[in-house]
JSON list of C-alpha atoms and ligand atoms in Angstrom, two decimals:
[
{"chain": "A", "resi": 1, "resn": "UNK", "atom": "CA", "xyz": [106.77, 143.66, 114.80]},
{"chain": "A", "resi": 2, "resn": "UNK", "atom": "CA", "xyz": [104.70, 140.78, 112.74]},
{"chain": "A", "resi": 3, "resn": "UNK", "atom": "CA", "xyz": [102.91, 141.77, 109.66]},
{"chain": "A", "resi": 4, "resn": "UNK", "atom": "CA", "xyz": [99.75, 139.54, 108.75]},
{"chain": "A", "resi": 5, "resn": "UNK", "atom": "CA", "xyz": [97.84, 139.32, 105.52]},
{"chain": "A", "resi": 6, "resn": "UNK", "atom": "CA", "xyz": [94.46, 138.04, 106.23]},
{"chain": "A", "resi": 7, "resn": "UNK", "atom": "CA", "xyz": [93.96, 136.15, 102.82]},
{"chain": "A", "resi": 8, "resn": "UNK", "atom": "CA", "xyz": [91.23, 134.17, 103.89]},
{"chain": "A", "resi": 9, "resn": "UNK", "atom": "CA", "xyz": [88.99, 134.08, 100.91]},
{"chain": "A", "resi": 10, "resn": "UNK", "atom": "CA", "xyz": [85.47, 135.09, 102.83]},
{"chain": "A", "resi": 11, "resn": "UNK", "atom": "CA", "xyz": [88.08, 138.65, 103.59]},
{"chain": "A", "resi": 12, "resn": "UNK", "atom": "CA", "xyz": [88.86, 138.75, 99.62]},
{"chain": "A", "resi": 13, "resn": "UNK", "atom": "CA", "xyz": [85.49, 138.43, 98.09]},
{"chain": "A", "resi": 14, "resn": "UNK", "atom": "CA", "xyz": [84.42, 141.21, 100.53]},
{"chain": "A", "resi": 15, "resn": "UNK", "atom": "CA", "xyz": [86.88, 143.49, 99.60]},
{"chain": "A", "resi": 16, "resn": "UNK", "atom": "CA", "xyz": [86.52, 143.01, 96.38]},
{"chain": "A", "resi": 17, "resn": "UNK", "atom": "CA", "xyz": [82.80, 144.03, 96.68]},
{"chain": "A", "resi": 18, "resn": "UNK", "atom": "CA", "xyz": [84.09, 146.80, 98.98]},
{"chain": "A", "resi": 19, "resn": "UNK", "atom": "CA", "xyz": [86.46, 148.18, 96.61]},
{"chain": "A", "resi": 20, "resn": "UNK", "atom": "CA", "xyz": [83.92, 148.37, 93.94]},
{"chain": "A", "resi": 21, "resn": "UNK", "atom": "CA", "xyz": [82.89, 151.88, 93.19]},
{"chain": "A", "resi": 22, "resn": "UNK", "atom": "CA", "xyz": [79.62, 150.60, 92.10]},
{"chain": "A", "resi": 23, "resn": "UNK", "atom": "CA", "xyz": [78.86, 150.10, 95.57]},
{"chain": "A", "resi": 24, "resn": "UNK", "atom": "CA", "xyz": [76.72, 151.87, 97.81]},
{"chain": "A", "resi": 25, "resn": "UNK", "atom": "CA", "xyz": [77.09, 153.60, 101.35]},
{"chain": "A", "resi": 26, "resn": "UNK", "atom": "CA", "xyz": [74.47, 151.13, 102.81]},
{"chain": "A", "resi": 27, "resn": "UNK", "atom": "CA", "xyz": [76.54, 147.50, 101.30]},
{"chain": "A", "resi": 28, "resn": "UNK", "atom": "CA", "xyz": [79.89, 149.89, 101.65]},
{"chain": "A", "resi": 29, "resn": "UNK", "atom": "CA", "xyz": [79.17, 150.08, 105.65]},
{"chain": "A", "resi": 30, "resn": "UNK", "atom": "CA", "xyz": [78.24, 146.49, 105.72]},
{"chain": "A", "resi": 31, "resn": "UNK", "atom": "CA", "xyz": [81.06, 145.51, 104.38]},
{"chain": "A", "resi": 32, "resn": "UNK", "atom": "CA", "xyz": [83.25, 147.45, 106.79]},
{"chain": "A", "resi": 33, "resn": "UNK", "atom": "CA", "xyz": [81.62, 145.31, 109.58]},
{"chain": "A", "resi": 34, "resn": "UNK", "atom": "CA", "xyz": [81.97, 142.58, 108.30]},
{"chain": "A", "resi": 35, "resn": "UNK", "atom": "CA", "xyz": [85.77, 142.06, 107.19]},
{"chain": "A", "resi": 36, "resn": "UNK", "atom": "CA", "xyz": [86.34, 143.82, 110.65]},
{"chain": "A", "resi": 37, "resn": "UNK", "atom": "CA", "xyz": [84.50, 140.81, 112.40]},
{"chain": "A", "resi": 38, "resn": "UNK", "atom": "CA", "xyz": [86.93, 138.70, 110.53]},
{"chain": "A", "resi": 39, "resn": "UNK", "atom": "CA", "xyz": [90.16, 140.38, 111.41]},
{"chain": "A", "resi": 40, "resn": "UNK", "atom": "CA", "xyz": [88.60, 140.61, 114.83]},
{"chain": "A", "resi": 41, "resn": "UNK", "atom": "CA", "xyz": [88.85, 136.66, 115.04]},
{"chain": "A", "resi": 42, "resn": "UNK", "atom": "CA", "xyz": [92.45, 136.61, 113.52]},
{"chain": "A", "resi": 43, "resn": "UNK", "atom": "CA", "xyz": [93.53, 139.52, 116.10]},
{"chain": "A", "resi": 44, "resn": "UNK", "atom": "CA", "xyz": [92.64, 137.88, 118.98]},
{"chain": "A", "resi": 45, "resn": "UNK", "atom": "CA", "xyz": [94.22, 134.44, 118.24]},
{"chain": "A", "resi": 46, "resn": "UNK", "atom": "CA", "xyz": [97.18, 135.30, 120.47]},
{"chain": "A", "resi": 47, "resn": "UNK", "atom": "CA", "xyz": [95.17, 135.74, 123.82]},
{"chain": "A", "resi": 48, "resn": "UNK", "atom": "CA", "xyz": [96.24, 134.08, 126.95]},
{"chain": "A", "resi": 49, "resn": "UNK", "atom": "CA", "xyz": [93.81, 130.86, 128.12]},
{"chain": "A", "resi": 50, "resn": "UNK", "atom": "CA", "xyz": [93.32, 129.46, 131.57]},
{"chain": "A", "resi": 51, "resn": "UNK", "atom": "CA", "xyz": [92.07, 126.24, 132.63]},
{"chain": "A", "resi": 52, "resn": "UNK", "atom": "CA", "xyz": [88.74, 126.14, 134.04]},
{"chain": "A", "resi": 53, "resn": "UNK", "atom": "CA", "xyz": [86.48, 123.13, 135.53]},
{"chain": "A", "resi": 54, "resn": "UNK", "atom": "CA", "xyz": [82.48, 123.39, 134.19]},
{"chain": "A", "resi": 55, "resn": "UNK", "atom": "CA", "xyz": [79.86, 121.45, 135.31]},
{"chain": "A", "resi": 56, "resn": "UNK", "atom": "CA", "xyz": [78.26, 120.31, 131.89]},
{"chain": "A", "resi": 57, "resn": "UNK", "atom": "CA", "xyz": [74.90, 118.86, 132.23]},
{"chain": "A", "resi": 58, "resn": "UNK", "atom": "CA", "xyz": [77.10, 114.79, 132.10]},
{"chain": "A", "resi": 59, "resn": "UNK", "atom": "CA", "xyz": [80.29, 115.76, 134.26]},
{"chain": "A", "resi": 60, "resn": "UNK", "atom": "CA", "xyz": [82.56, 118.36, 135.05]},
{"chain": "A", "resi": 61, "resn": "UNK", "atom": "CA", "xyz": [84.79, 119.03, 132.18]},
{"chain": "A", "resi": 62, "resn": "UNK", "atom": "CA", "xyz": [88.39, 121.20, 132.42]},
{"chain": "A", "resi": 63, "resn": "UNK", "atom": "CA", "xyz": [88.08, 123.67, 129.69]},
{"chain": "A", "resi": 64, "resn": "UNK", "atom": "CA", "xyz": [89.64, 127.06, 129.07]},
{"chain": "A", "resi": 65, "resn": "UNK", "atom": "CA", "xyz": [88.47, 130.79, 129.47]},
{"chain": "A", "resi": 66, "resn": "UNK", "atom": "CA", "xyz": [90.31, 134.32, 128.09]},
{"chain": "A", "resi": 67, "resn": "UNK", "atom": "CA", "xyz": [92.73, 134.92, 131.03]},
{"chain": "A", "resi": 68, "resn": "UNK", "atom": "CA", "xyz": [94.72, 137.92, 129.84]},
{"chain": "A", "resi": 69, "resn": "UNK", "atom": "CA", "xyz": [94.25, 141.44, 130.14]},
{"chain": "A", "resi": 70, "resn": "UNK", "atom": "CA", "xyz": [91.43, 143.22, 129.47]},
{"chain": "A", "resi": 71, "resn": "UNK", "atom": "CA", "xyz": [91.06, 144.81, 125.52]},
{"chain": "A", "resi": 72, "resn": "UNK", "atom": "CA", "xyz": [90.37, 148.08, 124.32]},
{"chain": "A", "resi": 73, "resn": "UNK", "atom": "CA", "xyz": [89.16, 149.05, 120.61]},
{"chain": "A", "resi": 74, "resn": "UNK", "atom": "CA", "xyz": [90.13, 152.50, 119.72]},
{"chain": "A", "resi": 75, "resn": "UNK", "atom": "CA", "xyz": [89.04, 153.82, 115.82]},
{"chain": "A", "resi": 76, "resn": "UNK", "atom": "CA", "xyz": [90.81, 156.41, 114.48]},
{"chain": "A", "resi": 77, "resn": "UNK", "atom": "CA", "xyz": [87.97, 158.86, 113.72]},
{"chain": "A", "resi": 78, "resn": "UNK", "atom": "CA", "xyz": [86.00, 158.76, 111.35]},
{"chain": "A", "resi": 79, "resn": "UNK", "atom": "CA", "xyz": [86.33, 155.86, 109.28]},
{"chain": "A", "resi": 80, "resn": "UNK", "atom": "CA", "xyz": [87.47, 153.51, 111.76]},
{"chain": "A", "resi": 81, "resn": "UNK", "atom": "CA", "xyz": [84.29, 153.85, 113.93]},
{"chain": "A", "resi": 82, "resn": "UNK", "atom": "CA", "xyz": [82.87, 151.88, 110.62]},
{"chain": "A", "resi": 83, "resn": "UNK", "atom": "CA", "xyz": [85.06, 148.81, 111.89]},
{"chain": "A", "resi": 84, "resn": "UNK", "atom": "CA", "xyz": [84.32, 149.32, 115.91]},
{"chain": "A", "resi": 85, "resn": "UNK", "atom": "CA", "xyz": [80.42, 147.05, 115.66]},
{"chain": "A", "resi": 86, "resn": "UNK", "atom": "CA", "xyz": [81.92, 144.24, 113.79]},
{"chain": "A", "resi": 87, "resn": "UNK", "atom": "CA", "xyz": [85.10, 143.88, 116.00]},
{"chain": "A", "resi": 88, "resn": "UNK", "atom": "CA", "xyz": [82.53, 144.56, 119.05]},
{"chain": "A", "resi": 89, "resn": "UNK", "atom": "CA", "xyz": [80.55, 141.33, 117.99]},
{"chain": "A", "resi": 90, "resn": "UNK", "atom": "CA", "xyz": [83.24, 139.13, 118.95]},
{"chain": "A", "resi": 91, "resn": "UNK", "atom": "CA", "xyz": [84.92, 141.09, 121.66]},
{"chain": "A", "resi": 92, "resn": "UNK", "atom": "CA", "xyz": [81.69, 142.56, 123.21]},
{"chain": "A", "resi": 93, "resn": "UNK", "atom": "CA", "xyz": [83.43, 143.17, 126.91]},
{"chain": "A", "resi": 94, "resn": "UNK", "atom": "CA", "xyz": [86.03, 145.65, 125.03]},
{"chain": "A", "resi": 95, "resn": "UNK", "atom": "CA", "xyz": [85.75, 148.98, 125.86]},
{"chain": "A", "resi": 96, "resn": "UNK", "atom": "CA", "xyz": [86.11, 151.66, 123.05]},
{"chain": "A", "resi": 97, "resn": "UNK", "atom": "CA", "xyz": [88.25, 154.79, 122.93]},
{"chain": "A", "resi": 98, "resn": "UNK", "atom": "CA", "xyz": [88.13, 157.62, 120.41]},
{"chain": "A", "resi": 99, "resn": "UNK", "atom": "CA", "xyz": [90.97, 159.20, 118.23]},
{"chain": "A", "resi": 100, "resn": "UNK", "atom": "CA", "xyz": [90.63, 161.83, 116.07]},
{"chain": "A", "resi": 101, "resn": "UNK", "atom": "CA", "xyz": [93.02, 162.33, 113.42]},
{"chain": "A", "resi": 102, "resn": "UNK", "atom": "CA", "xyz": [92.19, 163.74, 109.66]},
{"chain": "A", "resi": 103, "resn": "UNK", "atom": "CA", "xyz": [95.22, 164.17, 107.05]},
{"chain": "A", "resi": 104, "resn": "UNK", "atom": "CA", "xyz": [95.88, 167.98, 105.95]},
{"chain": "A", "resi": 105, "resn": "UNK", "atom": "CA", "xyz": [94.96, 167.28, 102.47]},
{"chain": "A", "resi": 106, "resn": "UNK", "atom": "CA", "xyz": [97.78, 169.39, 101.12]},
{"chain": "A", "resi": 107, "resn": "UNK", "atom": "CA", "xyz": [100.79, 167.98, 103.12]},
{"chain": "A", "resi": 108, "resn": "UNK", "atom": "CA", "xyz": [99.36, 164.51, 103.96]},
{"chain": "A", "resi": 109, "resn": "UNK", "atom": "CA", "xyz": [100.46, 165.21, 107.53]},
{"chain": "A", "resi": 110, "resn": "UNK", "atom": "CA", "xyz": [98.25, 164.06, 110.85]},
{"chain": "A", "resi": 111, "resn": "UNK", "atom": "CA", "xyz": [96.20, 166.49, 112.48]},
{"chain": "A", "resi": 112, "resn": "UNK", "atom": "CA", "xyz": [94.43, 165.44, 115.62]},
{"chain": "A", "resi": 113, "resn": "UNK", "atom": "CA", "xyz": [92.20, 167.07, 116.97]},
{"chain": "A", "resi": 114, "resn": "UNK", "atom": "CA", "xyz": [90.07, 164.30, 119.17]},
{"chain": "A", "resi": 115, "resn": "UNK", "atom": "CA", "xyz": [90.80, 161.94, 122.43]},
{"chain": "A", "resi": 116, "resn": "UNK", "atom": "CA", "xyz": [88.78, 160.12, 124.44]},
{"chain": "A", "resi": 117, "resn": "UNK", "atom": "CA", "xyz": [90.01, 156.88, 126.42]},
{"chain": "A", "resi": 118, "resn": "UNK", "atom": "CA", "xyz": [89.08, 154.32, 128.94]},
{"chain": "A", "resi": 119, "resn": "UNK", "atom": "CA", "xyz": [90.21, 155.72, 132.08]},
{"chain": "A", "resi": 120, "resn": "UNK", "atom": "CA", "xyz": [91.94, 151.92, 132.72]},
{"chain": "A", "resi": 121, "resn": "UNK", "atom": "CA", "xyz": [93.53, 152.12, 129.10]},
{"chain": "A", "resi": 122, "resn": "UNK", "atom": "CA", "xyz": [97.15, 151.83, 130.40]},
{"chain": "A", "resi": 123, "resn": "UNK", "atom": "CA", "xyz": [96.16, 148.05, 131.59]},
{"chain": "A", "resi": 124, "resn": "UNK", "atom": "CA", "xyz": [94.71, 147.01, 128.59]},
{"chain": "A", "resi": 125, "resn": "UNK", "atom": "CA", "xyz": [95.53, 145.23, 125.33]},
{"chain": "A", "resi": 126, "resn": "UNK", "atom": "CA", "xyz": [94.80, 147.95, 122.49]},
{"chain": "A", "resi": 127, "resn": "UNK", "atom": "CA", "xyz": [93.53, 147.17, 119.08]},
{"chain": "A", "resi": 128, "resn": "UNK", "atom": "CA", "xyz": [93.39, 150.34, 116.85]},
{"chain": "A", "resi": 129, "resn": "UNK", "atom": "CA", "xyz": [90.78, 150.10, 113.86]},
{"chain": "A", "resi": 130, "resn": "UNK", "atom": "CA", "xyz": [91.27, 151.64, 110.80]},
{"chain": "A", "resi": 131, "resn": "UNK", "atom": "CA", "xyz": [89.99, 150.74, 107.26]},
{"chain": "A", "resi": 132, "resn": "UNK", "atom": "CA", "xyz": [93.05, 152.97, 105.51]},
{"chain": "A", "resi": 133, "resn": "UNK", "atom": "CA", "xyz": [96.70, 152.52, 105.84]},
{"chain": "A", "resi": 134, "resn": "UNK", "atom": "CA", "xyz": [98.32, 154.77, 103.11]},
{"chain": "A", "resi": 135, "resn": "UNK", "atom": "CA", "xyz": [101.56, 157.04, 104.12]},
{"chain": "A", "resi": 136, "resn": "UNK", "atom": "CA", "xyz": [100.93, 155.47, 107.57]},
{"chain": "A", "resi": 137, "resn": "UNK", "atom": "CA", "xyz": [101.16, 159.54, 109.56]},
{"chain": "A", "resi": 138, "resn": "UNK", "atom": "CA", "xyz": [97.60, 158.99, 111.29]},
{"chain": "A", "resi": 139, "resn": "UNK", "atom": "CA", "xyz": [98.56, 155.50, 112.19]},
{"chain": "A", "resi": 140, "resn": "UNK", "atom": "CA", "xyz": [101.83, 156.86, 114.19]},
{"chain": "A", "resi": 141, "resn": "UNK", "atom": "CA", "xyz": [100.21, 159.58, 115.57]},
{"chain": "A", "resi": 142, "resn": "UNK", "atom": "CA", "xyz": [97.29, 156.82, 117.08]},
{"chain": "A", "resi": 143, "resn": "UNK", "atom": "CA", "xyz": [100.22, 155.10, 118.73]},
{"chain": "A", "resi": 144, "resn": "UNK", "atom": "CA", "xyz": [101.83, 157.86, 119.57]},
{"chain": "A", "resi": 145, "resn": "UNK", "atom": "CA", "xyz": [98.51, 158.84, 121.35]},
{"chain": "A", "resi": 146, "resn": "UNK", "atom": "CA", "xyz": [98.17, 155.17, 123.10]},
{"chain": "A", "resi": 147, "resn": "UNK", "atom": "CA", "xyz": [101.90, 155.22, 124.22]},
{"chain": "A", "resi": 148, "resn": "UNK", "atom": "CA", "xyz": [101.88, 158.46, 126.07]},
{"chain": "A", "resi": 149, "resn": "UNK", "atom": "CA", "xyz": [98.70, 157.37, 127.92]},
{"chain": "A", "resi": 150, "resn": "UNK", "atom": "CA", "xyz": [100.52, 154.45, 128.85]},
{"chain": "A", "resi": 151, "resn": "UNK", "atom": "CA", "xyz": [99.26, 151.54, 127.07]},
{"chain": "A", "resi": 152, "resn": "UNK", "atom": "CA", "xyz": [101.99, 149.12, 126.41]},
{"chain": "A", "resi": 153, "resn": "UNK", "atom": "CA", "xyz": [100.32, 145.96, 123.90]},
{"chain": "A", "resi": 154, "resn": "UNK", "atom": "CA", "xyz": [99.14, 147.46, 120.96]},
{"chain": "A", "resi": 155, "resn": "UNK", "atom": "CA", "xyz": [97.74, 146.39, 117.43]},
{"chain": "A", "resi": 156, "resn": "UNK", "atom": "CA", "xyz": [96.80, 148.22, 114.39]},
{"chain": "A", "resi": 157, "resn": "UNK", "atom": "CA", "xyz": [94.14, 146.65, 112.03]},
{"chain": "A", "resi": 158, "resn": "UNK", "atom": "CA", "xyz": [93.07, 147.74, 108.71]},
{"chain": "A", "resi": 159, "resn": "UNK", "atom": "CA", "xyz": [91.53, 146.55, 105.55]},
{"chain": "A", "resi": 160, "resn": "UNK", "atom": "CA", "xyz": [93.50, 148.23, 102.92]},
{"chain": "A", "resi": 161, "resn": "UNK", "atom": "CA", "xyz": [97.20, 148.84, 102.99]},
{"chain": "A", "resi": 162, "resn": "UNK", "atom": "CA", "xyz": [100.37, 150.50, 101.10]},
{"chain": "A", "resi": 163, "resn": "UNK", "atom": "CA", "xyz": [103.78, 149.12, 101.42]},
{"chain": "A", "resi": 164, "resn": "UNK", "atom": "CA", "xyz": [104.74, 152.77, 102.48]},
{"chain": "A", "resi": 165, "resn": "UNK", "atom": "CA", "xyz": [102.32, 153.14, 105.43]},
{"chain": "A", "resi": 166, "resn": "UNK", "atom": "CA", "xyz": [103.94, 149.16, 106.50]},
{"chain": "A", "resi": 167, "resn": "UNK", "atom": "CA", "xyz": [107.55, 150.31, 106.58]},
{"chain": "A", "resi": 168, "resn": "UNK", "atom": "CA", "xyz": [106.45, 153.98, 108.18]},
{"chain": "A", "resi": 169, "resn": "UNK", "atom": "CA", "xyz": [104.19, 152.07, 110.97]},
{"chain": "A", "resi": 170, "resn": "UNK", "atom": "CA", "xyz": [107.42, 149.51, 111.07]},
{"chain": "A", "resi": 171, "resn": "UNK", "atom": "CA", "xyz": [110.05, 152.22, 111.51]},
{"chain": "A", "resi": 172, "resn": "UNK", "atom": "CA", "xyz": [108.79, 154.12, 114.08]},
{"chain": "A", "resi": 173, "resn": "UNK", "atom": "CA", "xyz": [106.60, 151.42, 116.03]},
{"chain": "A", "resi": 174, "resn": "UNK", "atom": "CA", "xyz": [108.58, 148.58, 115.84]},
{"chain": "A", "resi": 175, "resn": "UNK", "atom": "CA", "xyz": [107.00, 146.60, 118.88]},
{"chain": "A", "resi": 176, "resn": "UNK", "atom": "CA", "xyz": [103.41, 146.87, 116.95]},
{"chain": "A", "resi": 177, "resn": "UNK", "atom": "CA", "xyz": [101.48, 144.00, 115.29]},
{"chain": "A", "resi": 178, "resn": "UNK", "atom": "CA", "xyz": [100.09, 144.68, 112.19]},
{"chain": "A", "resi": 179, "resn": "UNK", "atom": "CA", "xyz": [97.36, 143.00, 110.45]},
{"chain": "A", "resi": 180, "resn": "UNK", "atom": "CA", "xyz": [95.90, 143.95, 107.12]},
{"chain": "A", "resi": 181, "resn": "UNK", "atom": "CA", "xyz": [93.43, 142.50, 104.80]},
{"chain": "A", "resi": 182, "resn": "UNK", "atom": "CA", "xyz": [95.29, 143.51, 101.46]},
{"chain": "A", "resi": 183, "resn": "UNK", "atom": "CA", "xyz": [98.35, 145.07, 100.67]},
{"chain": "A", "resi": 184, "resn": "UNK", "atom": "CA", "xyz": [98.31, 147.37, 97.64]},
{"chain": "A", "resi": 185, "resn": "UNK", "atom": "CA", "xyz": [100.94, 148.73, 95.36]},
{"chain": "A", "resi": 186, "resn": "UNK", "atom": "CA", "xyz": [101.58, 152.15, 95.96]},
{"chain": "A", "resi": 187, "resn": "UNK", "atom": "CA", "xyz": [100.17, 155.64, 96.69]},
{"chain": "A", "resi": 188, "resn": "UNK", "atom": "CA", "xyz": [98.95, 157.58, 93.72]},
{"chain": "A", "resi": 189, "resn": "UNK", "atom": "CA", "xyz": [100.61, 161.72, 93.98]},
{"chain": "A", "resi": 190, "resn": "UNK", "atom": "CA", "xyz": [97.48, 162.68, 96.08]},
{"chain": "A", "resi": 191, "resn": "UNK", "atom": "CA", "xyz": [98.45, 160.12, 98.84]},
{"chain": "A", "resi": 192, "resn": "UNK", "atom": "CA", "xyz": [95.33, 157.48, 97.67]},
{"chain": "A", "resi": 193, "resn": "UNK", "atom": "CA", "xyz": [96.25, 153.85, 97.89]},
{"chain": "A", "resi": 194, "resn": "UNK", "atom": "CA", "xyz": [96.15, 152.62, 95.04]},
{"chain": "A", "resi": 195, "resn": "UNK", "atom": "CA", "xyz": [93.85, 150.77, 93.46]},
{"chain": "A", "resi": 196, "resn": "UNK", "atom": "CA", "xyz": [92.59, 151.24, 97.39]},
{"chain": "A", "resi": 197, "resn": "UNK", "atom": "CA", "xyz": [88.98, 151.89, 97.31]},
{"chain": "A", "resi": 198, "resn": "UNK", "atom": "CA", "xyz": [89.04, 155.46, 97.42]},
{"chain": "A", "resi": 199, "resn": "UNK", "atom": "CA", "xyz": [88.18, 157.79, 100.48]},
{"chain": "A", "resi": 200, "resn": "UNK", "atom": "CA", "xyz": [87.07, 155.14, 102.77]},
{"chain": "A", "resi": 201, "resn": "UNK", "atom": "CA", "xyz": [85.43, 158.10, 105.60]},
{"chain": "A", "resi": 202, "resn": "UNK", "atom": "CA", "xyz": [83.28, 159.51, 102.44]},
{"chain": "A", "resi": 203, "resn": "UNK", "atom": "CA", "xyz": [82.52, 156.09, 101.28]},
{"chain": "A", "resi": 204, "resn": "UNK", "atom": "CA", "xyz": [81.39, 154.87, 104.68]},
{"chain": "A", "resi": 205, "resn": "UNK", "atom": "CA", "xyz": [79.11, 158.29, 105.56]},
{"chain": "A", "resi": 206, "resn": "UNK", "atom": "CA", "xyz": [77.70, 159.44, 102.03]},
{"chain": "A", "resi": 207, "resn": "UNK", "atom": "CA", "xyz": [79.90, 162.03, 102.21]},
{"chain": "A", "resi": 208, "resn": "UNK", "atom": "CA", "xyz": [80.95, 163.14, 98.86]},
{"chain": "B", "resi": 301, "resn": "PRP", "atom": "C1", "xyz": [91.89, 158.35, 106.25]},
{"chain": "B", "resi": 301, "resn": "PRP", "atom": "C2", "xyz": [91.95, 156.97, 106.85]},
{"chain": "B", "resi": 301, "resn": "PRP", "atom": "C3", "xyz": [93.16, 157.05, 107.74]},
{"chain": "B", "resi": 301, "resn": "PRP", "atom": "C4", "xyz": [94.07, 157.97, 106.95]},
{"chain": "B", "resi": 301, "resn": "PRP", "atom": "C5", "xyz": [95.14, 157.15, 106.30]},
{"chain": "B", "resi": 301, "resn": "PRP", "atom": "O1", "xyz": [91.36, 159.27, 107.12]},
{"chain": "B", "resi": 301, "resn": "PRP", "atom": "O2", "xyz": [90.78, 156.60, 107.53]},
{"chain": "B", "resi": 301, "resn": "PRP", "atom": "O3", "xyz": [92.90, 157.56, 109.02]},
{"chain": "B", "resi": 301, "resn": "PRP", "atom": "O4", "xyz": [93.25, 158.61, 105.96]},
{"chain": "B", "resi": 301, "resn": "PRP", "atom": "O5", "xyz": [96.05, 157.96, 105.64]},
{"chain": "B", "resi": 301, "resn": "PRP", "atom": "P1", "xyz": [97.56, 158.07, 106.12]},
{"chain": "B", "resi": 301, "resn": "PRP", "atom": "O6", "xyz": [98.04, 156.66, 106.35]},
{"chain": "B", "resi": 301, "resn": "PRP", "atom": "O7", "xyz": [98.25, 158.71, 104.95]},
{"chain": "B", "resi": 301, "resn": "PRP", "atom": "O8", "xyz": [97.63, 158.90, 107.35]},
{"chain": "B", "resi": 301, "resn": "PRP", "atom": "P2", "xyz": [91.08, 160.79, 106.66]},
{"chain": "B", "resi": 301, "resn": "PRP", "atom": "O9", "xyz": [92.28, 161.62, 106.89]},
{"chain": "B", "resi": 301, "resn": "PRP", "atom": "O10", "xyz": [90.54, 160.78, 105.27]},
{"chain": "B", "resi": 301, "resn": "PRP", "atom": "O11", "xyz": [90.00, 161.27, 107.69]},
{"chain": "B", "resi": 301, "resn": "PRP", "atom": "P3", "xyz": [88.46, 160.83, 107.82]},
{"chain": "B", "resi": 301, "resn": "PRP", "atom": "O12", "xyz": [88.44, 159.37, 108.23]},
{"chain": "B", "resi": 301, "resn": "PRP", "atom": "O13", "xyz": [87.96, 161.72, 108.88]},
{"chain": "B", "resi": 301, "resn": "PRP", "atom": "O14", "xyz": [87.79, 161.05, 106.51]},
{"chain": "B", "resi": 302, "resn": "URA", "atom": "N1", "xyz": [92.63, 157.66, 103.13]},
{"chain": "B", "resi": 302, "resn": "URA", "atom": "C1", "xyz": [91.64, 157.06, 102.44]},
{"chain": "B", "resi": 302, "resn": "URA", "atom": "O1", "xyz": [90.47, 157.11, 102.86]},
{"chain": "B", "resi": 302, "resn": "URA", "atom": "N2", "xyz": [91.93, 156.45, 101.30]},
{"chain": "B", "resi": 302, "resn": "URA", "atom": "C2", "xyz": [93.19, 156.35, 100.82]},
{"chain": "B", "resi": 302, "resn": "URA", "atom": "O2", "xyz": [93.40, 155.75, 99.74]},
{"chain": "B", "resi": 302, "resn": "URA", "atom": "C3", "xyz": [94.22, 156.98, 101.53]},
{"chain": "B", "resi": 302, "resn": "URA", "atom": "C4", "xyz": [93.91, 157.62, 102.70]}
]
C-alpha cells in the first residue's frame, strides 16, 4: 500500500480555512469541493495513457488519451457525498456508488446500513471519498463492501487523517492506496481526530 500526503500549499490553506470553527456550512461545503478537486488530480496521476493520432487544425499530431479501466467514485455516506462534485469535475465519465456507514457513537464501531453500486463496479477502478479518517472502522468496512462485490483496484481519499485510522486501513487492506490531505496527531477519548475539524457530516449539512 502507498500512503500520500497531498501538501500542496493551495490543499493547506484550504484546510486550514476548513478546519476553522469560525466557518460556515455554506464556505465549509465549498471547501469540501474544492480540496476534493485537488486530490482528484493527484489520484488519478497513475492512469494508463495510449497513443492517439489528432488531426489539429496544422497536422496530425500523436498524442495520448486515458486508456485504462473505467472509474467509479463511491462516498461513504454522508459526508463523503460532500467530496463526490469536486472529484466529478475532473473525472466527469465516473460513475458514483453509495455506501452507508455511520459509527455507533458509543463503541466507535461501523454500522452500515446503505449500498448502492454500478452494476459494472467489479471492472472498474474505485476511488472511495471520505473527508474523515479517524479509527479507520468505516473505511474497512467500505472496502470490505467493494471487495465482496468484486472490485479489485481500489483507493481511499480523505482530507483529514489519524495515524490510527493509517495503520488500521494498512493492516487489514494492505493492497489499498491511500491519499490524505493532512495527517493529525491522535484521536481525542471520543474517537475525534484531533485537532481534526470536528464532525465533518454536521459541519457539511448544518446539522448540529
Ligand atoms: C464520519 C466520517 C467517517 C467516519 C470516520 O462519519 O465521515 O465516515 O466518521 O470515523 P472512523 O474512521 O472512526 O470510522 P459518521 O460516522 O460521523 O457518519 P456521518 O457522515 O453520517 O455523519
Ligand atoms: N468523524 C468525524 O466527522 N470527525 C472526526 O474527528 C472523527 C470521525
Amino acid at each position: 500500500m502507498s500512503l500520500t500526503v497531498l501538501d500542496h500549499p493551495l490543499v493547506q490553506h484550504k484546510l486550514s480555512i476548513l478546519r476553522d470553527k469560525n466557518t460556515g456550512t455554506k464556505e465549509f461545503r465549498e471547501l469540501v469541493q474544492e480540496i476534493a478537486t485537488l486530490l482528484a488530480y493527484e489520484v488519478t496521476r497513475d492512469l494508463p495513457l495510449k497513443e492517439v493520432i489528432v488531426e489539429t487544425p496544422i497536422a496530425p499530431a500523436k498524442t495520448k488519451v486515458l486508456a485504462g479501466k473505467k472509474l467509479a467514485i463511491v462516498p461513504i455516506l454522508r459526508a463523503g457525498l460532500g467530496m463526490v462534485d469536486g472529484m466529478m469535475s475532473l473525472i466527469p465519465t465516473a460513475k458514483v456508488g453509495h455506501i452507508g456507514i455511520f459509527r455507533d457513537e458509543k463503541t466507535l464501531k461501523p454500522v452500515a446500513y446503505y449500498k448502492k453500486l454500478p452494476a459494472d463496479i467489479q471492472e472498474r477502478d474505485a476511488i472511495i471519498v471520505d473527508p474523515m479518517l479517524a479509527t479507520g472502522g468505516s473505511a474497512v468496512e467500505g472496502i470490505n463492501v467493494l471487495k465482496e462485490a468484486g472490485c479489485k483496484n481500489i483507493k481511499l481519499v480523505c482530507l483529514i487523517s489519524a495515524p490510527e485510522g493509517i495503520k488500521t486501513v494498512q493492516e487489514a487492506h494492505p493492497d489499498v492506496d491511500v491519499f490524505v490531505a493532512s495527517i493529525d496527531t491522535c484521536l481525542n477519548e471520543h474517537g475525534y481526530i484531533v485537532p481534526g475539524l470536528g464532525d465533518a457530516g454536521d459541519r457539511l449539512f448544518g446539522t448540529k
